[in-house]
Amino acid sequence: MGNWRERAACRTEDPDLFFPLGTSGASLVQAEQAKAVCRRCPVREPCLRFALGTGQALGIWGGTDEAERRTLARHRANAHRGPG
């Protein structure tokens, strides 16, 4: 993957922005602010691949939150299994 982190838009942001505590109120606003950084990031895809590949359970990675990554991981697992 190379050193994609050197080109990440988040490298100059407060890391705490990407780890909201909770799933409502101010935490939702914080998560959306983090995702806005991801939307302008040139390495969003490698970041998401890293998060999925290493099982990152917390935080915003590649523009996705924990629930979104669980869904993506579930879809990937089902795709690898093939038809029933």
Short mmCIF file of N, CA, C and O in Angstrom, two decimals:
data_model
loop_
_atom_site.label_atom_id
_atom_site.label_comp_id
_atom_site.label_asym_id
_atom_site.label_seq_id
_atom_site.Cartn_x
_atom_site.Cartn_y
_atom_site.Cartn_z
N MET A 1 0.81 -1.19 0.00
CA MET A 1 0.00 0.00 0.00
C MET A 1 0.85 1.26 0.00
O MET A 1 0.34 2.34 -0.14
N GLY A 2 2.11 1.13 0.21
CA GLY A 2 2.95 2.32 0.29
C GLY A 2 2.63 3.10 1.55
O GLY A 2 1.92 2.64 2.42
N ASN A 3 3.18 4.28 1.62
CA ASN A 3 2.93 5.09 2.80
C ASN A 3 1.83 6.10 2.51
O ASN A 3 2.07 7.30 2.43
N TRP A 4 0.62 5.62 2.34
CA TRP A 4 -0.52 6.47 2.02
C TRP A 4 -0.81 7.47 3.12
O TRP A 4 -1.36 8.54 2.86
N ARG A 5 -0.43 7.16 4.34
CA ARG A 5 -0.73 8.05 5.48
C ARG A 5 -0.06 9.41 5.33
O ARG A 5 -0.58 10.40 5.84
N GLU A 6 1.05 9.46 4.63
CA GLU A 6 1.74 10.75 4.44
C GLU A 6 0.90 11.71 3.61
O GLU A 6 1.09 12.93 3.70
N ARG A 7 -0.02 11.19 2.81
CA ARG A 7 -0.85 12.03 1.94
C ARG A 7 -2.26 12.21 2.50
O ARG A 7 -3.10 12.86 1.87
N ALA A 8 -2.54 11.67 3.66
CA ALA A 8 -3.89 11.71 4.22
C ALA A 8 -4.27 13.12 4.66
O ALA A 8 -3.49 13.84 5.27
N ALA A 9 -5.50 13.49 4.35
CA ALA A 9 -6.02 14.81 4.74
C ALA A 9 -6.10 14.95 6.26
O ALA A 9 -6.00 16.05 6.79
N CYS A 10 -6.24 13.85 6.96
CA CYS A 10 -6.39 13.90 8.42
C CYS A 10 -5.09 14.12 9.17
O CYS A 10 -5.10 14.40 10.37
N ARG A 11 -3.97 14.04 8.48
CA ARG A 11 -2.68 14.11 9.18
C ARG A 11 -2.48 15.44 9.90
O ARG A 11 -1.69 15.53 10.83
N THR A 12 -3.19 16.50 9.49
CA THR A 12 -3.05 17.80 10.15
C THR A 12 -4.23 18.11 11.06
O THR A 12 -4.32 19.21 11.59
N GLU A 13 -5.12 17.15 11.22
CA GLU A 13 -6.31 17.34 12.07
C GLU A 13 -6.04 16.73 13.46
O GLU A 13 -5.18 15.89 13.62
N ASP A 14 -6.84 17.15 14.41
CA ASP A 14 -6.79 16.57 15.76
C ASP A 14 -7.29 15.12 15.66
O ASP A 14 -8.42 14.89 15.22
N PRO A 15 -6.47 14.14 16.03
CA PRO A 15 -6.90 12.74 15.93
C PRO A 15 -8.20 12.44 16.69
O PRO A 15 -8.96 11.56 16.28
N ASP A 16 -8.47 13.16 17.77
CA ASP A 16 -9.69 12.93 18.53
C ASP A 16 -10.95 13.17 17.69
O ASP A 16 -12.00 12.58 17.98
N LEU A 17 -10.85 14.01 16.65
CA LEU A 17 -11.99 14.27 15.79
C LEU A 17 -12.53 12.98 15.20
O LEU A 17 -13.73 12.82 15.02
N PHE A 18 -11.65 12.03 14.92
CA PHE A 18 -12.01 10.79 14.23
C PHE A 18 -12.46 9.69 15.17
O PHE A 18 -12.73 8.57 14.72
N PHE A 19 -12.57 10.01 16.45
CA PHE A 19 -13.01 9.02 17.44
C PHE A 19 -14.09 9.61 18.34
O PHE A 19 -13.87 9.81 19.54
N PRO A 20 -15.27 9.89 17.77
CA PRO A 20 -16.36 10.44 18.58
C PRO A 20 -16.79 9.44 19.65
O PRO A 20 -16.75 8.24 19.44
N LEU A 21 -17.16 9.99 20.79
CA LEU A 21 -17.63 9.15 21.90
C LEU A 21 -19.15 9.17 21.91
O LEU A 21 -19.76 10.15 22.29
N GLY A 22 -19.74 8.10 21.44
CA GLY A 22 -21.19 8.01 21.40
C GLY A 22 -21.72 8.00 19.98
O GLY A 22 -20.97 8.10 19.02
N THR A 23 -23.05 7.91 19.88
CA THR A 23 -23.70 7.81 18.57
C THR A 23 -24.89 8.75 18.45
O THR A 23 -25.78 8.52 17.64
N SER A 24 -24.90 9.81 19.25
CA SER A 24 -26.01 10.76 19.15
C SER A 24 -25.51 12.16 19.48
O SER A 24 -24.39 12.33 19.96
N GLY A 25 -26.36 13.14 19.22
CA GLY A 25 -26.05 14.52 19.57
C GLY A 25 -24.74 15.03 19.01
O GLY A 25 -24.48 14.93 17.81
N ALA A 26 -23.91 15.54 19.90
CA ALA A 26 -22.64 16.13 19.50
C ALA A 26 -21.72 15.12 18.82
O ALA A 26 -20.92 15.48 17.95
N SER A 27 -21.85 13.86 19.19
CA SER A 27 -21.01 12.83 18.56
C SER A 27 -21.34 12.65 17.09
O SER A 27 -20.46 12.39 16.27
N LEU A 28 -22.61 12.78 16.74
CA LEU A 28 -23.01 12.69 15.33
C LEU A 28 -22.43 13.85 14.53
O LEU A 28 -21.97 13.66 13.41
N VAL A 29 -22.44 15.03 15.13
CA VAL A 29 -21.86 16.21 14.47
C VAL A 29 -20.37 15.99 14.29
O VAL A 29 -19.82 16.25 13.21
N GLN A 30 -19.71 15.50 15.31
CA GLN A 30 -18.27 15.24 15.23
C GLN A 30 -17.96 14.21 14.15
O GLN A 30 -17.02 14.38 13.37
N ALA A 31 -18.74 13.15 14.09
CA ALA A 31 -18.52 12.11 13.07
C ALA A 31 -18.69 12.70 11.67
O ALA A 31 -17.91 12.39 10.76
N GLU A 32 -19.69 13.55 11.49
CA GLU A 32 -19.90 14.17 10.18
C GLU A 32 -18.74 15.10 9.83
O GLU A 32 -18.32 15.17 8.67
N GLN A 33 -18.19 15.81 10.82
CA GLN A 33 -17.02 16.67 10.57
C GLN A 33 -15.83 15.83 10.14
O GLN A 33 -15.09 16.20 9.22
N ALA A 34 -15.63 14.68 10.78
CA ALA A 34 -14.53 13.80 10.41
C ALA A 34 -14.73 13.25 9.00
O ALA A 34 -13.80 13.22 8.19
N LYS A 35 -15.96 12.85 8.69
CA LYS A 35 -16.25 12.33 7.36
C LYS A 35 -16.06 13.39 6.29
O LYS A 35 -15.68 13.08 5.15
N ALA A 36 -16.29 14.66 6.63
CA ALA A 36 -16.06 15.76 5.68
C ALA A 36 -14.58 15.85 5.33
O ALA A 36 -14.22 16.10 4.18
N VAL A 37 -13.72 15.63 6.31
CA VAL A 37 -12.28 15.59 6.04
C VAL A 37 -11.98 14.43 5.10
O VAL A 37 -11.24 14.58 4.12
N CYS A 38 -12.57 13.28 5.36
CA CYS A 38 -12.36 12.11 4.52
C CYS A 38 -12.81 12.35 3.07
O CYS A 38 -12.16 11.88 2.14
N ARG A 39 -13.91 13.07 2.90
CA ARG A 39 -14.44 13.30 1.56
C ARG A 39 -13.45 14.07 0.69
O ARG A 39 -13.46 13.92 -0.53
N ARG A 40 -12.59 14.87 1.29
CA ARG A 40 -11.61 15.63 0.49
C ARG A 40 -10.23 14.95 0.50
O ARG A 40 -9.27 15.50 -0.01
N CYS A 41 -10.16 13.75 1.01
CA CYS A 41 -8.88 13.06 1.16
C CYS A 41 -8.51 12.27 -0.11
O CYS A 41 -9.31 11.49 -0.61
N PRO A 42 -7.27 12.43 -0.56
CA PRO A 42 -6.83 11.70 -1.76
C PRO A 42 -6.55 10.22 -1.52
O PRO A 42 -6.38 9.47 -2.47
N VAL A 43 -6.48 9.81 -0.27
CA VAL A 43 -6.17 8.40 0.03
C VAL A 43 -7.29 7.72 0.82
O VAL A 43 -7.06 6.81 1.61
N ARG A 44 -8.50 8.14 0.55
CA ARG A 44 -9.65 7.57 1.26
C ARG A 44 -9.76 6.07 1.05
O ARG A 44 -10.02 5.31 1.99
N GLU A 45 -9.60 5.61 -0.17
CA GLU A 45 -9.73 4.17 -0.46
C GLU A 45 -8.67 3.33 0.25
O GLU A 45 -9.01 2.32 0.88
N PRO A 46 -7.38 3.69 0.17
CA PRO A 46 -6.40 2.88 0.91
C PRO A 46 -6.65 2.90 2.42
O PRO A 46 -6.43 1.89 3.10
N CYS A 47 -7.14 4.01 2.92
CA CYS A 47 -7.45 4.10 4.35
C CYS A 47 -8.56 3.13 4.71
O CYS A 47 -8.47 2.40 5.70
N LEU A 48 -9.60 3.10 3.89
CA LEU A 48 -10.71 2.18 4.15
C LEU A 48 -10.25 0.73 4.02
O LEU A 48 -10.60 -0.11 4.86
N ARG A 49 -9.46 0.42 3.02
CA ARG A 49 -8.93 -0.95 2.87
C ARG A 49 -8.12 -1.35 4.10
O ARG A 49 -8.22 -2.48 4.58
N PHE A 50 -7.29 -0.42 4.60
CA PHE A 50 -6.51 -0.68 5.80
C PHE A 50 -7.43 -0.99 6.97
O PHE A 50 -7.23 -1.96 7.70
N ALA A 51 -8.44 -0.15 7.17
CA ALA A 51 -9.35 -0.33 8.30
C ALA A 51 -10.07 -1.67 8.23
O ALA A 51 -10.19 -2.38 9.23
N LEU A 52 -10.54 -2.04 7.03
CA LEU A 52 -11.23 -3.32 6.87
C LEU A 52 -10.26 -4.49 7.03
O LEU A 52 -10.59 -5.49 7.66
N GLY A 53 -9.08 -4.33 6.49
CA GLY A 53 -8.09 -5.41 6.53
C GLY A 53 -7.52 -5.67 7.90
O GLY A 53 -7.09 -6.78 8.21
N THR A 54 -7.51 -4.65 8.74
CA THR A 54 -6.94 -4.79 10.08
C THR A 54 -8.00 -4.80 11.17
O THR A 54 -7.68 -4.83 12.36
N GLY A 55 -9.27 -4.78 10.76
CA GLY A 55 -10.36 -4.88 11.73
C GLY A 55 -10.48 -3.69 12.67
O GLY A 55 -10.79 -3.87 13.85
N GLN A 56 -10.27 -2.49 12.15
CA GLN A 56 -10.40 -1.29 12.99
C GLN A 56 -11.85 -1.16 13.43
O GLN A 56 -12.73 -0.93 12.62
N ALA A 57 -12.09 -1.33 14.71
CA ALA A 57 -13.46 -1.35 15.22
C ALA A 57 -13.94 0.02 15.67
O ALA A 57 -15.14 0.22 15.83
N LEU A 58 -13.05 0.94 15.89
CA LEU A 58 -13.42 2.25 16.42
C LEU A 58 -13.01 3.36 15.47
O LEU A 58 -12.02 3.24 14.75
N GLY A 59 -13.77 4.43 15.49
CA GLY A 59 -13.37 5.64 14.78
C GLY A 59 -13.87 5.70 13.35
O GLY A 59 -14.55 4.81 12.84
N ILE A 60 -13.51 6.82 12.72
CA ILE A 60 -13.84 7.08 11.33
C ILE A 60 -12.60 6.76 10.51
O ILE A 60 -11.53 7.30 10.76
N TRP A 61 -12.75 5.87 9.54
CA TRP A 61 -11.66 5.46 8.66
C TRP A 61 -12.19 5.45 7.23
O TRP A 61 -13.24 4.85 6.97
N GLY A 62 -11.50 6.08 6.32
CA GLY A 62 -11.93 6.06 4.93
C GLY A 62 -13.33 6.58 4.72
O GLY A 62 -14.03 6.16 3.81
N GLY A 63 -13.76 7.48 5.57
CA GLY A 63 -15.09 8.07 5.45
C GLY A 63 -16.21 7.21 5.98
O GLY A 63 -17.38 7.49 5.75
N THR A 64 -15.88 6.16 6.73
CA THR A 64 -16.91 5.27 7.28
C THR A 64 -16.80 5.21 8.80
O THR A 64 -15.72 5.32 9.37
N ASP A 65 -17.95 4.98 9.43
CA ASP A 65 -17.94 4.78 10.88
C ASP A 65 -17.96 3.28 11.17
O ASP A 65 -17.92 2.46 10.26
N GLU A 66 -18.03 2.96 12.44
CA GLU A 66 -17.95 1.56 12.85
C GLU A 66 -19.06 0.71 12.24
O GLU A 66 -18.81 -0.38 11.71
N ALA A 67 -20.29 1.21 12.28
CA ALA A 67 -21.42 0.45 11.76
C ALA A 67 -21.30 0.25 10.25
O ALA A 67 -21.60 -0.83 9.73
N GLU A 68 -20.87 1.28 9.55
CA GLU A 68 -20.71 1.17 8.10
C GLU A 68 -19.64 0.15 7.74
O GLU A 68 -19.81 -0.63 6.80
N ARG A 69 -18.55 0.12 8.50
CA ARG A 69 -17.50 -0.88 8.23
C ARG A 69 -17.96 -2.29 8.56
O ARG A 69 -17.62 -3.24 7.84
N ARG A 70 -18.75 -2.46 9.60
CA ARG A 70 -19.30 -3.79 9.91
C ARG A 70 -20.16 -4.28 8.75
O ARG A 70 -20.07 -5.44 8.35
N THR A 71 -20.97 -3.39 8.20
CA THR A 71 -21.81 -3.76 7.06
C THR A 71 -20.96 -4.12 5.86
O THR A 71 -21.20 -5.14 5.20
N LEU A 72 -19.95 -3.32 5.56
CA LEU A 72 -19.05 -3.61 4.44
C LEU A 72 -18.35 -4.95 4.64
O LEU A 72 -18.24 -5.75 3.72
N ALA A 73 -17.88 -5.20 5.85
CA ALA A 73 -17.17 -6.45 6.14
C ALA A 73 -18.11 -7.65 5.97
O ALA A 73 -17.72 -8.69 5.43
N ARG A 74 -19.35 -7.49 6.40
CA ARG A 74 -20.34 -8.56 6.27
C ARG A 74 -20.61 -8.84 4.79
O ARG A 74 -20.65 -9.99 4.37
N HIS A 75 -20.75 -7.79 4.00
CA HIS A 75 -20.98 -7.96 2.56
C HIS A 75 -19.79 -8.64 1.89
O HIS A 75 -19.97 -9.50 1.03
N ARG A 76 -18.59 -8.24 2.29
CA ARG A 76 -17.38 -8.86 1.73
C ARG A 76 -17.33 -10.34 2.07
O ARG A 76 -16.99 -11.18 1.23
N ALA A 77 -17.65 -10.68 3.31
CA ALA A 77 -17.62 -12.08 3.75
C ALA A 77 -18.66 -12.89 2.97
O ALA A 77 -18.36 -14.01 2.53
N ASN A 78 -19.84 -12.33 2.78
CA ASN A 78 -20.88 -13.03 2.03
C ASN A 78 -20.47 -13.22 0.56
O ASN A 78 -20.74 -14.25 -0.03
N ALA A 79 -19.81 -12.23 -0.01
CA ALA A 79 -19.37 -12.31 -1.40
C ALA A 79 -18.31 -13.40 -1.56
O ALA A 79 -18.29 -14.10 -2.57
N HIS A 80 -17.46 -13.56 -0.56
CA HIS A 80 -16.41 -14.58 -0.63
C HIS A 80 -16.98 -15.99 -0.50
O HIS A 80 -16.41 -16.93 -1.01
N ARG A 81 -18.09 -16.11 0.23
CA ARG A 81 -18.72 -17.42 0.39
C ARG A 81 -19.41 -17.88 -0.88
O ARG A 81 -19.53 -19.06 -1.12
N GLY A 82 -19.88 -16.92 -1.65
CA GLY A 82 -20.58 -17.27 -2.88
C GLY A 82 -22.01 -17.66 -2.61
O GLY A 82 -22.48 -17.64 -1.48
N PRO A 83 -22.71 -18.05 -3.66
CA PRO A 83 -24.12 -18.44 -3.50
C PRO A 83 -24.26 -19.69 -2.65
O PRO A 83 -23.43 -20.58 -2.70
N GLY A 84 -25.35 -19.71 -1.85
CA GLY A 84 -25.63 -20.78 -0.91
C GLY A 84 -25.62 -22.11 -1.49
O GLY A 84 -25.31 -23.14 -1.18
#
